PDB file of C-alpha atoms in Angstrom:
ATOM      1  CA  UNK T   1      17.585 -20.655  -7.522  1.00 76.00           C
ATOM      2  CA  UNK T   2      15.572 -18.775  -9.843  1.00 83.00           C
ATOM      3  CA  UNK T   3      17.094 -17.727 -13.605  1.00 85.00           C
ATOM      4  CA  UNK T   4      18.200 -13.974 -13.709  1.00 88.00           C
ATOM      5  CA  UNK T   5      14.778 -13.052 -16.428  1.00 87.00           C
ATOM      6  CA  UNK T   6      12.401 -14.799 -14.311  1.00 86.00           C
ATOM      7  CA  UNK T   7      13.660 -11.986 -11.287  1.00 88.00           C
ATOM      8  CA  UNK T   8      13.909  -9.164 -14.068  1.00 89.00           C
ATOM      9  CA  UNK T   9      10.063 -10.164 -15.637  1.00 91.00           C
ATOM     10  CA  UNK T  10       8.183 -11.672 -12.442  1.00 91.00           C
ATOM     11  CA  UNK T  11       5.792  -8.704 -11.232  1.00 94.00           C
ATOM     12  CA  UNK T  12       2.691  -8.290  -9.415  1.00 94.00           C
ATOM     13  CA  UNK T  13       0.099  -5.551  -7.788  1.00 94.00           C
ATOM     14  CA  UNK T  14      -0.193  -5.247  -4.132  1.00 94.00           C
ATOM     15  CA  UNK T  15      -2.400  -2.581  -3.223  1.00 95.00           C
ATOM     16  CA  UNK T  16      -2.069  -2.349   0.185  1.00 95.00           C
ATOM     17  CA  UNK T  17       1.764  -1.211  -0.436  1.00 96.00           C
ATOM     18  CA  UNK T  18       0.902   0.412  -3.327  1.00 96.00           C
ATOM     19  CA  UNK T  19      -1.451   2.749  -0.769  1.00 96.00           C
ATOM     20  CA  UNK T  20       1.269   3.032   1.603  1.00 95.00           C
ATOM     21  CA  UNK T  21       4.145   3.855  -1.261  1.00 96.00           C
ATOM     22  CA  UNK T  22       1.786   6.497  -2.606  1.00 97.00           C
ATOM     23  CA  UNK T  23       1.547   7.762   1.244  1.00 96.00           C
ATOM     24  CA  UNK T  24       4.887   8.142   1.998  1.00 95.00           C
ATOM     25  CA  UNK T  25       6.459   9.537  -1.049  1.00 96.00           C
ATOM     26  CA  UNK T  26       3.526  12.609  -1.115  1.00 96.00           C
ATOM     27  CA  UNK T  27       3.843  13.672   2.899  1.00 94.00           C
ATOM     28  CA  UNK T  28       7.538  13.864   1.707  1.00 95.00           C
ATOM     29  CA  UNK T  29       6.374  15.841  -0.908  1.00 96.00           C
ATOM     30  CA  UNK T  30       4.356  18.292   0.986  1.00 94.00           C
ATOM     31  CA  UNK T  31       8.153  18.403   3.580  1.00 93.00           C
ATOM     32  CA  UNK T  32       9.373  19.556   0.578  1.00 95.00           C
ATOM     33  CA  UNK T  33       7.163  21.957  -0.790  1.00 94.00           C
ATOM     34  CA  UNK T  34       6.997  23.431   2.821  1.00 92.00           C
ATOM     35  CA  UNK T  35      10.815  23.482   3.065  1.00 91.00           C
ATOM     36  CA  UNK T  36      10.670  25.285  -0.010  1.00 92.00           C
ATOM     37  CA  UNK T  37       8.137  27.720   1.422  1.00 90.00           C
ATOM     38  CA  UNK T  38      10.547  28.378   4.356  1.00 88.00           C
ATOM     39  CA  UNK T  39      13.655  28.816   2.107  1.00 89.00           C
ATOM     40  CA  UNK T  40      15.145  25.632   3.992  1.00 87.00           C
ATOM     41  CA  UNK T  41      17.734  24.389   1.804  1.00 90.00           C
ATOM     42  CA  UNK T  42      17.637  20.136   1.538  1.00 92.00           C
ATOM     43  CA  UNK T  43      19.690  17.937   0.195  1.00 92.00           C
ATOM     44  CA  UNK T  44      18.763  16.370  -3.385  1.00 93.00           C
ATOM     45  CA  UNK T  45      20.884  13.762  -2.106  1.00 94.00           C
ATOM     46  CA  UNK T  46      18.384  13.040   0.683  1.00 94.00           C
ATOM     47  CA  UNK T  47      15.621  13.474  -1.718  1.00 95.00           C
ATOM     48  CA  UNK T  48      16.943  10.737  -4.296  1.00 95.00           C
ATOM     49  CA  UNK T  49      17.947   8.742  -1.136  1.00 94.00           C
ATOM     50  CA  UNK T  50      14.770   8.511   0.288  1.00 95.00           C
ATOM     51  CA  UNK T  51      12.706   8.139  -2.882  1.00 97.00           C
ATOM     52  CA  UNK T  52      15.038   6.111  -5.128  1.00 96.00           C
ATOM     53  CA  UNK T  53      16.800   3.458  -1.911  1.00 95.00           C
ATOM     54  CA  UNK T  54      13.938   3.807   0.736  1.00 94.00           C
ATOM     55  CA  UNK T  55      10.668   3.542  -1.059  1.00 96.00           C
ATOM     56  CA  UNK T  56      12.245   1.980  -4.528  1.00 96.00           C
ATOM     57  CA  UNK T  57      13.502  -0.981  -2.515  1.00 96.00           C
ATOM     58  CA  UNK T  58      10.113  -1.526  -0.328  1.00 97.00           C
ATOM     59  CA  UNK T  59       8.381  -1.356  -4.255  1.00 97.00           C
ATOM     60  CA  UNK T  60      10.784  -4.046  -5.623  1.00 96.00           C
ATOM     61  CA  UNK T  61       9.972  -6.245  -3.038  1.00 96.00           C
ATOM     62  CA  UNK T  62       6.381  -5.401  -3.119  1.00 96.00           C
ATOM     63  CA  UNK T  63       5.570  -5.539  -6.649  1.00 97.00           C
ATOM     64  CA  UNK T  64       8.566  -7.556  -8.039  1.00 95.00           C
ATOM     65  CA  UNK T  65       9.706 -11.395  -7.641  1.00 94.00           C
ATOM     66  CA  UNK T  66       9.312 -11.736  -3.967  1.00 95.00           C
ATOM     67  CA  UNK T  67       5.683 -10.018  -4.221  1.00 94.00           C
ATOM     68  CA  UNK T  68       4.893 -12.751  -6.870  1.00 92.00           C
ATOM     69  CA  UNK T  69       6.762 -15.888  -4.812  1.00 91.00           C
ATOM     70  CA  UNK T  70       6.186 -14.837  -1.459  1.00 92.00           C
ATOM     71  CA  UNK T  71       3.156 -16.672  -0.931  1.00 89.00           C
ATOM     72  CA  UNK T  72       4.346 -20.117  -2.055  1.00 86.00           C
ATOM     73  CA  UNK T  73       7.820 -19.282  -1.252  1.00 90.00           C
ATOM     74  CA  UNK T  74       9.569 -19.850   2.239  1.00 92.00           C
ATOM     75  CA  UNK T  75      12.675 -18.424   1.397  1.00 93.00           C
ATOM     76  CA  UNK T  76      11.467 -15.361  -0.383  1.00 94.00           C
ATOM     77  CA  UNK T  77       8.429 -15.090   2.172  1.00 95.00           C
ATOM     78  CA  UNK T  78      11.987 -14.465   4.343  1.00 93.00           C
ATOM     79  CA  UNK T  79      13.529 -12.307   2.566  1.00 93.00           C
ATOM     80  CA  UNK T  80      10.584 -10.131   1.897  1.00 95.00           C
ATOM     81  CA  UNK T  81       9.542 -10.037   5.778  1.00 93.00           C
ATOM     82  CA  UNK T  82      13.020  -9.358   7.153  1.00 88.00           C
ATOM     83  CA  UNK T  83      13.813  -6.177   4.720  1.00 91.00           C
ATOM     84  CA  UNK T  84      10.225  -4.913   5.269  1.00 93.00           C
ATOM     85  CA  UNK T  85      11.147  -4.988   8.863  1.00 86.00           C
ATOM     86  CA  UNK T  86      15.108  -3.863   8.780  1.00 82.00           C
ATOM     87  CA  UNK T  87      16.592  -3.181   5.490  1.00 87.00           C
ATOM     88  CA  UNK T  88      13.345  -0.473   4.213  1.00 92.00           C
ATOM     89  CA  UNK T  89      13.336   1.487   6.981  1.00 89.00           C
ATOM     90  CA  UNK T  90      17.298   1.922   7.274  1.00 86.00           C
ATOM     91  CA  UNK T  91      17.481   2.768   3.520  1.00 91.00           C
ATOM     92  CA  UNK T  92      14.240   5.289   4.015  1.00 92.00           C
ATOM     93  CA  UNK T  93      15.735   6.902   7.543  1.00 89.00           C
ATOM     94  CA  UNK T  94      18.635   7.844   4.967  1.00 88.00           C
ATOM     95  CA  UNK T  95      16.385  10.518   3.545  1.00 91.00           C
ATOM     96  CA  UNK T  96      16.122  11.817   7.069  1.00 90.00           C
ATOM     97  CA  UNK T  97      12.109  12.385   7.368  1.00 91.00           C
ATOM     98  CA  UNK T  98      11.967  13.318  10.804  1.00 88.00           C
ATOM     99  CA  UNK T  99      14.331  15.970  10.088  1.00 89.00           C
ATOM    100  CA  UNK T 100      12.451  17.322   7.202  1.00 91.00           C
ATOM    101  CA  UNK T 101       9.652  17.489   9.523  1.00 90.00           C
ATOM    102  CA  UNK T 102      10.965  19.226  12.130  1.00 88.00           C
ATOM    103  CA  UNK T 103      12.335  21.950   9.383  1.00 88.00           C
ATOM    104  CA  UNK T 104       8.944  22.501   7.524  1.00 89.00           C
ATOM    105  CA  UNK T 105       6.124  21.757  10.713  1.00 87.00           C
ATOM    106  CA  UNK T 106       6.630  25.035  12.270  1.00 83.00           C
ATOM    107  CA  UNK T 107       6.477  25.421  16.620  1.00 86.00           C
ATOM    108  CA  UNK T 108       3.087  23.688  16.775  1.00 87.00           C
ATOM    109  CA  UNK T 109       3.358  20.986  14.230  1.00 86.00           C
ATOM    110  CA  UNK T 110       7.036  20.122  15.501  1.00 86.00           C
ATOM    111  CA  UNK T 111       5.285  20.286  19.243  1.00 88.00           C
ATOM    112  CA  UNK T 112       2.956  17.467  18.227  1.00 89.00           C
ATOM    113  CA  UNK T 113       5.624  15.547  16.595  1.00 85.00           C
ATOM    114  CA  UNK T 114       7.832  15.781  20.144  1.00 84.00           C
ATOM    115  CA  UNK T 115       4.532  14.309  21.679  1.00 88.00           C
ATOM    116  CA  UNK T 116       3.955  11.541  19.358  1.00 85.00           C
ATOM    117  CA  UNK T 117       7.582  10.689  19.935  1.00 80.00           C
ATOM    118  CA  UNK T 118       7.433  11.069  23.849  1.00 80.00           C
ATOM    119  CA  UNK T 119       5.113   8.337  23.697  1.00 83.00           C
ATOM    120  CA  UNK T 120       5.425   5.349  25.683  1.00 83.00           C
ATOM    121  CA  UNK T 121       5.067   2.980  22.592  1.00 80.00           C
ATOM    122  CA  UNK T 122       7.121   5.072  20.618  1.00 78.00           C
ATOM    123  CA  UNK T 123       9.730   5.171  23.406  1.00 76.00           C
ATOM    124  CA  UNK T 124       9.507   1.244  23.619  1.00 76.00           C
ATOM    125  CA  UNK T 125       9.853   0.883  20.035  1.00 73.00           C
ATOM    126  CA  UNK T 126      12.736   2.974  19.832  1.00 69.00           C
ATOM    127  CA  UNK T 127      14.400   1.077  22.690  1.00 69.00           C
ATOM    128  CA  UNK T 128      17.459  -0.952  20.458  1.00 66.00           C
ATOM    129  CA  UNK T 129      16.538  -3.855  22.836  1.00 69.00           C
ATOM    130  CA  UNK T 130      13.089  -4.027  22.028  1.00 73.00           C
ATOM    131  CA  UNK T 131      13.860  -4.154  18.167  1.00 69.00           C
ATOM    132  CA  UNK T 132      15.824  -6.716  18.702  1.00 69.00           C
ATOM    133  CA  UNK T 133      13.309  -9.191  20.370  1.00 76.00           C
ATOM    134  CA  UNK T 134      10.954  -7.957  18.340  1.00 78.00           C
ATOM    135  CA  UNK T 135      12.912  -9.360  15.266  1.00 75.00           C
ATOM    136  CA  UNK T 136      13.655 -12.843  17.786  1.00 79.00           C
ATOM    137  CA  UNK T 137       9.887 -13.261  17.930  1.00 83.00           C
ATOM    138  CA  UNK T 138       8.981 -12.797  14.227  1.00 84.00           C
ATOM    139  CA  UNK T 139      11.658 -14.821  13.035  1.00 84.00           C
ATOM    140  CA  UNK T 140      10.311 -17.323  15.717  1.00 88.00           C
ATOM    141  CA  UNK T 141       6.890 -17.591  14.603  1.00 89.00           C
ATOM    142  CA  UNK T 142       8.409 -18.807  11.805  1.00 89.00           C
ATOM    143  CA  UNK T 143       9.308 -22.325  12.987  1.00 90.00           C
ATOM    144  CA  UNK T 144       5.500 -22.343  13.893  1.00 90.00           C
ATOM    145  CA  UNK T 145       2.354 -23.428  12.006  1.00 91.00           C
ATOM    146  CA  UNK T 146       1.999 -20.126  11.770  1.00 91.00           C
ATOM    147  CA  UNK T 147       4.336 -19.388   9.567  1.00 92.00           C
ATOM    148  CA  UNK T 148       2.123 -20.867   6.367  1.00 91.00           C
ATOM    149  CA  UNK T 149      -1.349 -18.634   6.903  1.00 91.00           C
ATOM    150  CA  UNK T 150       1.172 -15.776   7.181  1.00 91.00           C
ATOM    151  CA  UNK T 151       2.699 -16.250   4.105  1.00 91.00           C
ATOM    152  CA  UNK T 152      -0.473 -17.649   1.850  1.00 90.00           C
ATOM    153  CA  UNK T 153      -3.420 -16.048   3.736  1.00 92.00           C
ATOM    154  CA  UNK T 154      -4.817 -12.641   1.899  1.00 91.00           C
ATOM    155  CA  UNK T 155      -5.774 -10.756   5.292  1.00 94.00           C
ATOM    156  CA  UNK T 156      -2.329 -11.810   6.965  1.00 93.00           C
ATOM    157  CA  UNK T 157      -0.894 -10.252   3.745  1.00 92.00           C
ATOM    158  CA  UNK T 158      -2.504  -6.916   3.890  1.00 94.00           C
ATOM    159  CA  UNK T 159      -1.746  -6.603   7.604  1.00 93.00           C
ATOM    160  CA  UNK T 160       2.313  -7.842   7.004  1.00 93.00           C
ATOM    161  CA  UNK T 161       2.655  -5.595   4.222  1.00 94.00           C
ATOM    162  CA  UNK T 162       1.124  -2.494   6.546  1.00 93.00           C
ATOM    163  CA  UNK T 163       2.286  -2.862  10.214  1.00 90.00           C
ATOM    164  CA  UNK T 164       5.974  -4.665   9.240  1.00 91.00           C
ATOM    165  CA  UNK T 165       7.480  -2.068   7.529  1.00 91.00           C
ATOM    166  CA  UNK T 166       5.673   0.739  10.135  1.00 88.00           C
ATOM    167  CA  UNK T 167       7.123  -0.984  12.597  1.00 84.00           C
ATOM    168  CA  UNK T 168      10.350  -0.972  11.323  1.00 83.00           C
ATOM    169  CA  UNK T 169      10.015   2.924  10.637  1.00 84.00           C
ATOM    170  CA  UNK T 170       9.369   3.038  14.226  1.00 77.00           C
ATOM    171  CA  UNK T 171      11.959   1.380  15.587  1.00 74.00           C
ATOM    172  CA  UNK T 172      15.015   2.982  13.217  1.00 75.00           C
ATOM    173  CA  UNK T 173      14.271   6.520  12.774  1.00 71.00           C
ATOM    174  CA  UNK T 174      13.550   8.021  15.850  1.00 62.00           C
ATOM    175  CA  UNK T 175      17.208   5.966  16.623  1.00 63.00           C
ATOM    176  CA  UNK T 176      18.598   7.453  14.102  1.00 67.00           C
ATOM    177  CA  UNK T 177      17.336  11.147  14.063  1.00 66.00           C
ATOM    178  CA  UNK T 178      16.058  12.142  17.399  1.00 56.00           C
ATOM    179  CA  UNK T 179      18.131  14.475  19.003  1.00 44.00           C
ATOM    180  CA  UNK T 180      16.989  13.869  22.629  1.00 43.00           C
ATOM    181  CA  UNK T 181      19.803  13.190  24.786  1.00 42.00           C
ATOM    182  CA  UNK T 182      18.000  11.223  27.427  1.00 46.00           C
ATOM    183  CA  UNK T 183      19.097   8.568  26.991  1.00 46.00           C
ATOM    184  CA  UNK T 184      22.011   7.797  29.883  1.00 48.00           C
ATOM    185  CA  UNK T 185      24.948   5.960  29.573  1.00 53.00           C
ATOM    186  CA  UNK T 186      24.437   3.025  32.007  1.00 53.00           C
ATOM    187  CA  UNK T 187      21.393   2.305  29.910  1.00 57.00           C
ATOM    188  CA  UNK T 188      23.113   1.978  26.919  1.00 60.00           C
ATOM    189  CA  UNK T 189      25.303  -0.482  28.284  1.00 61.00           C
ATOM    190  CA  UNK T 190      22.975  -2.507  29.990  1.00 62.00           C
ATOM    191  CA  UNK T 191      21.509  -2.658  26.217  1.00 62.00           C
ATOM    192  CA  UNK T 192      24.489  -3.408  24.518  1.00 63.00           C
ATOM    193  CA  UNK T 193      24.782  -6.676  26.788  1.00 64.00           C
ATOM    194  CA  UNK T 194      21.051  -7.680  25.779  1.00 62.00           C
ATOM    195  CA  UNK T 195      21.902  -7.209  21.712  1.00 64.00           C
ATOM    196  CA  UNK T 196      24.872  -8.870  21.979  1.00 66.00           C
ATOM    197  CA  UNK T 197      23.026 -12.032  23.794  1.00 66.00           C
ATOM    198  CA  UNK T 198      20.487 -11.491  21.285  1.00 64.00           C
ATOM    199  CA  UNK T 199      22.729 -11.478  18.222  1.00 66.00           C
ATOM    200  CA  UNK T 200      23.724 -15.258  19.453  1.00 69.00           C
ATOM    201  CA  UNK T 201      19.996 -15.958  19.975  1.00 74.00           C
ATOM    202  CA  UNK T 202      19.095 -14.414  16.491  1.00 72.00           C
ATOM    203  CA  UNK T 203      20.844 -17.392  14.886  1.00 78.00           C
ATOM    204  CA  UNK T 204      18.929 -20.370  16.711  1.00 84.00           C
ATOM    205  CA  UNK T 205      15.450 -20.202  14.061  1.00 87.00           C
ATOM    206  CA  UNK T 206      17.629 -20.409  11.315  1.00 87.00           C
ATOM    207  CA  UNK T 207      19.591 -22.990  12.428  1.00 88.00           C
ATOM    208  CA  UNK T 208      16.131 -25.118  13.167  1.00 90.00           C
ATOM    209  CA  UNK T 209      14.776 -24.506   9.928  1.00 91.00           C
ATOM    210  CA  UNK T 210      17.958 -25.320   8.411  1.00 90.00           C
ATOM    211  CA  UNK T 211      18.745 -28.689   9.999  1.00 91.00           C
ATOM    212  CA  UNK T 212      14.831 -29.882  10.912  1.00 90.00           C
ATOM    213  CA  UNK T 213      14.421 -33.060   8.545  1.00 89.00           C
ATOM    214  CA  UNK T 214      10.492 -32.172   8.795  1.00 89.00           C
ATOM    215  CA  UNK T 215       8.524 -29.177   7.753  1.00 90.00           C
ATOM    216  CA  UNK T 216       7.671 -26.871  10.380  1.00 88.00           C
ATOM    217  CA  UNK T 217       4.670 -25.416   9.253  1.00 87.00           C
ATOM    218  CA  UNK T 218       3.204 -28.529   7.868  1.00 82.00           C
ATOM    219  CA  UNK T 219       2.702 -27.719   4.384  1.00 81.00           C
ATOM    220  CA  UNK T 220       4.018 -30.396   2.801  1.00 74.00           C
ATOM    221  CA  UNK T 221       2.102 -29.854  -1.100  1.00 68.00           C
ATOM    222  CA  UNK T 222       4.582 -28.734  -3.559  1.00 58.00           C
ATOM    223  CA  UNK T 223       3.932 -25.924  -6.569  1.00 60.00           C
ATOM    224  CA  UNK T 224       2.986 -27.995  -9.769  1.00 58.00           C
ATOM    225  CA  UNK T 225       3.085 -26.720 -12.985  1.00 56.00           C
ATOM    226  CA  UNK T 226       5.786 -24.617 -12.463  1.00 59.00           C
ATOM    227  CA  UNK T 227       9.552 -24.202 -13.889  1.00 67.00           C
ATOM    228  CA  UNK T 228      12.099 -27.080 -12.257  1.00 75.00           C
ATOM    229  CA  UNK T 229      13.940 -24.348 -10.107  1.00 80.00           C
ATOM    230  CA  UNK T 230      11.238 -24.227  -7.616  1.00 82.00           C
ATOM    231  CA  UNK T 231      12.218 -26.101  -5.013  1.00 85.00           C
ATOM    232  CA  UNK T 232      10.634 -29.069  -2.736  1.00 85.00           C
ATOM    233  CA  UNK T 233       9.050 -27.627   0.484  1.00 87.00           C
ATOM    234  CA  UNK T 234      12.025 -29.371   2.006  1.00 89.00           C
ATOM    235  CA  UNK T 235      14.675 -27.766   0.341  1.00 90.00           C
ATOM    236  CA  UNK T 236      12.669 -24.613   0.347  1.00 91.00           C
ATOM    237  CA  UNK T 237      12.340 -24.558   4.163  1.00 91.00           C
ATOM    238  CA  UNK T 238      16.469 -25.698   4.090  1.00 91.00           C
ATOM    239  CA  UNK T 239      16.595 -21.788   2.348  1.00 92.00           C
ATOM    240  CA  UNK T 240      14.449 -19.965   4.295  1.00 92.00           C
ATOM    241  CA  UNK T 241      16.473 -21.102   7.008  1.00 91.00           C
ATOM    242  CA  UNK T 242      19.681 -19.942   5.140  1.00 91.00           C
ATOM    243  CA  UNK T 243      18.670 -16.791   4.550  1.00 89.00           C
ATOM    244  CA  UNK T 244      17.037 -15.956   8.049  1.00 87.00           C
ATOM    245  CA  UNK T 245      20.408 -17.649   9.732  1.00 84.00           C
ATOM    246  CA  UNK T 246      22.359 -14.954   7.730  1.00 85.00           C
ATOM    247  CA  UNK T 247      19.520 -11.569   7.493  1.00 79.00           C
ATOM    248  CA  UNK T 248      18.966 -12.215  11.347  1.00 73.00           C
ATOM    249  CA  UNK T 249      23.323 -11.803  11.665  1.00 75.00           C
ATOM    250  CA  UNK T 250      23.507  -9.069   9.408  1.00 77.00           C
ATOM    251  CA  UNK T 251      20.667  -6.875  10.954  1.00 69.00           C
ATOM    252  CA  UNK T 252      22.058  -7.041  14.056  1.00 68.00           C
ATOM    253  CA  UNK T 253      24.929  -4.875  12.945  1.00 72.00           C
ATOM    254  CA  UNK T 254      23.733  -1.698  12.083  1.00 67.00           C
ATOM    255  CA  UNK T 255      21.266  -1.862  15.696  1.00 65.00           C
ATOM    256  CA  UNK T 256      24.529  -1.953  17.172  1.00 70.00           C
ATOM    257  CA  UNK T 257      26.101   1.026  15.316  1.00 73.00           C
ATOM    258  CA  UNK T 258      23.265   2.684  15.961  1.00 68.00           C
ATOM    259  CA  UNK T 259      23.907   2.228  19.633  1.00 67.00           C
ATOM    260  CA  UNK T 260      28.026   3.569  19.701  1.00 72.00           C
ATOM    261  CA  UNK T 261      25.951   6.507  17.770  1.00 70.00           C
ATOM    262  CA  UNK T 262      23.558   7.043  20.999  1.00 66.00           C
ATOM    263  CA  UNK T 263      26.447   6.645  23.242  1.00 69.00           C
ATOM    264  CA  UNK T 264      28.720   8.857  21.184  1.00 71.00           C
ATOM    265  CA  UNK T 265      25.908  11.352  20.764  1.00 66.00           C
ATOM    266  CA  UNK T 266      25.112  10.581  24.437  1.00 66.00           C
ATOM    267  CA  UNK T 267      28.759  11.285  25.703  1.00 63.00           C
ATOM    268  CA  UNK T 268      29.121  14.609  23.968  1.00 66.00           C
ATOM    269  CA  UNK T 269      25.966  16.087  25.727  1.00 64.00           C
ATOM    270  CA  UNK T 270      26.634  15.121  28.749  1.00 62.00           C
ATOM    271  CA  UNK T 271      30.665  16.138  28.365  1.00 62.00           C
ATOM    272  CA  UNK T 272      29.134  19.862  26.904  1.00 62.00           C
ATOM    273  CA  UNK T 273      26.926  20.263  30.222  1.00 59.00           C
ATOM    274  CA  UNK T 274      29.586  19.732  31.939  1.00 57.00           C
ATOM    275  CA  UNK T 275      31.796  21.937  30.454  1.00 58.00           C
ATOM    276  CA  UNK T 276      29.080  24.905  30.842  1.00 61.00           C
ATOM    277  CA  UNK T 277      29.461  24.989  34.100  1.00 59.00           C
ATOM    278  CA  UNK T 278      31.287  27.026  36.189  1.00 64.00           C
ATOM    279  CA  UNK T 279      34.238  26.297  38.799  1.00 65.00           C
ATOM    280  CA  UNK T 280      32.435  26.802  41.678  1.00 67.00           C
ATOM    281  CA  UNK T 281      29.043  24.355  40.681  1.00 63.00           C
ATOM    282  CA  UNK T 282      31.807  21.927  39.629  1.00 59.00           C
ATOM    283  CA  UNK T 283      33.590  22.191  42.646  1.00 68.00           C
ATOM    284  CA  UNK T 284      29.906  22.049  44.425  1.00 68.00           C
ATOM    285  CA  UNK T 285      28.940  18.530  42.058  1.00 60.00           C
ATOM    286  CA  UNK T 286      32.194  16.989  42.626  1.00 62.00           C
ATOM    287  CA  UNK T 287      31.547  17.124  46.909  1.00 66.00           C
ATOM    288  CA  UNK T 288      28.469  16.068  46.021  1.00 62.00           C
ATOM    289  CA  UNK T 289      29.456  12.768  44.132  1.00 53.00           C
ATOM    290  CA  UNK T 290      31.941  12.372  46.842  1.00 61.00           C
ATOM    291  CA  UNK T 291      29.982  12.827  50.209  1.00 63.00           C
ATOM    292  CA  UNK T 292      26.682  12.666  49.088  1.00 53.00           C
ATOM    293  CA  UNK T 293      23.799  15.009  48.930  1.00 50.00           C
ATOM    294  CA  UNK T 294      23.654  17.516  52.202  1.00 50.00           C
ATOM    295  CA  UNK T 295      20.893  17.216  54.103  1.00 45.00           C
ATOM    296  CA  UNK T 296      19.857  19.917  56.232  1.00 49.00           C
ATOM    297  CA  UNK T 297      19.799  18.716  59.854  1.00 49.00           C
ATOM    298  CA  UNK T 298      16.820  19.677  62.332  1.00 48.00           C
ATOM    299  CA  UNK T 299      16.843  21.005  65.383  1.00 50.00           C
ATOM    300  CA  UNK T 300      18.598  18.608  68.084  1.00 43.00           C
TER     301      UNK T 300
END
């Protein structure tokens, strides 16, 4: 493993993340500004949260010793790909940006925002089993040849650095934030059983880099001229699988919190319609579980 000062001291410029740091933190800006405007009161905590953990962890990893190792790396390729995809977006949904939006966009802009998130792709994405087999088949691709252009190609490095961490936005916040209540019970189950398969499946690429006595993606060259702790491409692929065996495992818990969230949140709508109604339409809904529907019946 790498000494503590080569960690501290190893940076680099990525300019694609750079562009999409600089983004980020000013539309949050402008949220703020606007809130300001509207004499919405926000959180500093949120603020701090979202700036400091959200977009101070995707810099670290962009700019700091996995930016510099990543391409020669396997394990810290890993460990950069699965917190771009799971650990940035949690820390950044902390800050709560779609709420902030939804304070400062006004009827219209708040309108637009409900359609972009009515979507179908955004509804997809949002789905807690689609997340979670889209994580299966990025970790899988990386028991592929695939997995060295991804790491050590420029182009593949641009679009990772982009559409990963998007994605992962994506998935978590509308989770997270959306208030909708649409989502019904039996569906939530039916998804817990899929996550749950998936959390056992999750483990499998791991466990193939880890025990494989060949290298997967057939790069076989080692660094030279570099400090002894950098490992052979054996051992290095032996870590990669490590650390996706365990980041796959620990991922999968917070999709699943998320999910008694959108069955608790899920549960109290549906118990507060119910208790709006009145005697009579729950005497009415009640027959109508019971005996079915009533059908008017023609003339004989």
């Amino acid at each position: 493993m790498p000494p503590l000062d080569v960690v501290l001291t190893s940076w680099t410029i990525n300019w694609p993340a750079l562009a999409l740091l600089t983004t980020a933190a000013l539309l949050y800006a402008r949220g703020l500004r606007a809130a300001r405007q509207r004499l919405v009161r926000w959180p500093w905590r949120r603020t701090a949260t979202f700036y400091a953990l959200g977009l101070g962890s995707f810099a670290v990893l962009s700019f700091g010793f996995t930016g510099v190792y990543g391409h020669d790396l396997r394990w810290v390729f890993t460990l950069k790909i699965t917190s771009y995809l799971f650990i940035v977006p949690l820390l950044v949904t902390a800050g709560k940006p779609l709420t902030l939006a939804r304070a400062t966009l006004g009827p219209a802009g708040t309108a637009r925002l409900d359609r972009f998130l009515a979507h179908a792709v955004m509804r997809a994405l949002s789905n807690t089993v689609v997340a979670a087999l889209l994580g299966l088949g990025i970790f899988t691709l990386f028991l592929t040849p695939l997995f060295h252009p991804l790491r050590t190609d420029p182009f593949w490095d641009v679009v990772l650095t982009i559409l990963v961490p998007l994605t992962g936005m994506l998935m978590v916040v509308p989770i997270i934030e959306d208030a909708s209540s649409k989502t019904v019970s039996a569906l939530i189950i039916v998804e817990f059983i899929y996550v749950f398969i998936e959390l056992v499946a999750d483990a499998v690429p791991g466990i193939m880099m880890r025990i494989s006595p060949q290298i997967l993606d057939g790069a076989t060259q080692g660094l030279t001229g570099h400090p002894g702790w950098l490992p052979g491409p054996l051992r290095d692929q032996q870590l990669a699988g490590d650390l996706l065996w365990f980041l796959a495992e620990i991922v999968d818990v917070p999709l699943i919190i998320l999910m008694f969230v959108r069955f608790a949140r899920s549960d109290r709508n549906e118990a507060s319609s119910y208790d709006s109604l009145t005697d009579e339409q729950l005497e009415a809904l009640n027959r109508e579980h019971l005996n079915g529907p009533n059908v008017p019946q023609g003339p004989s």
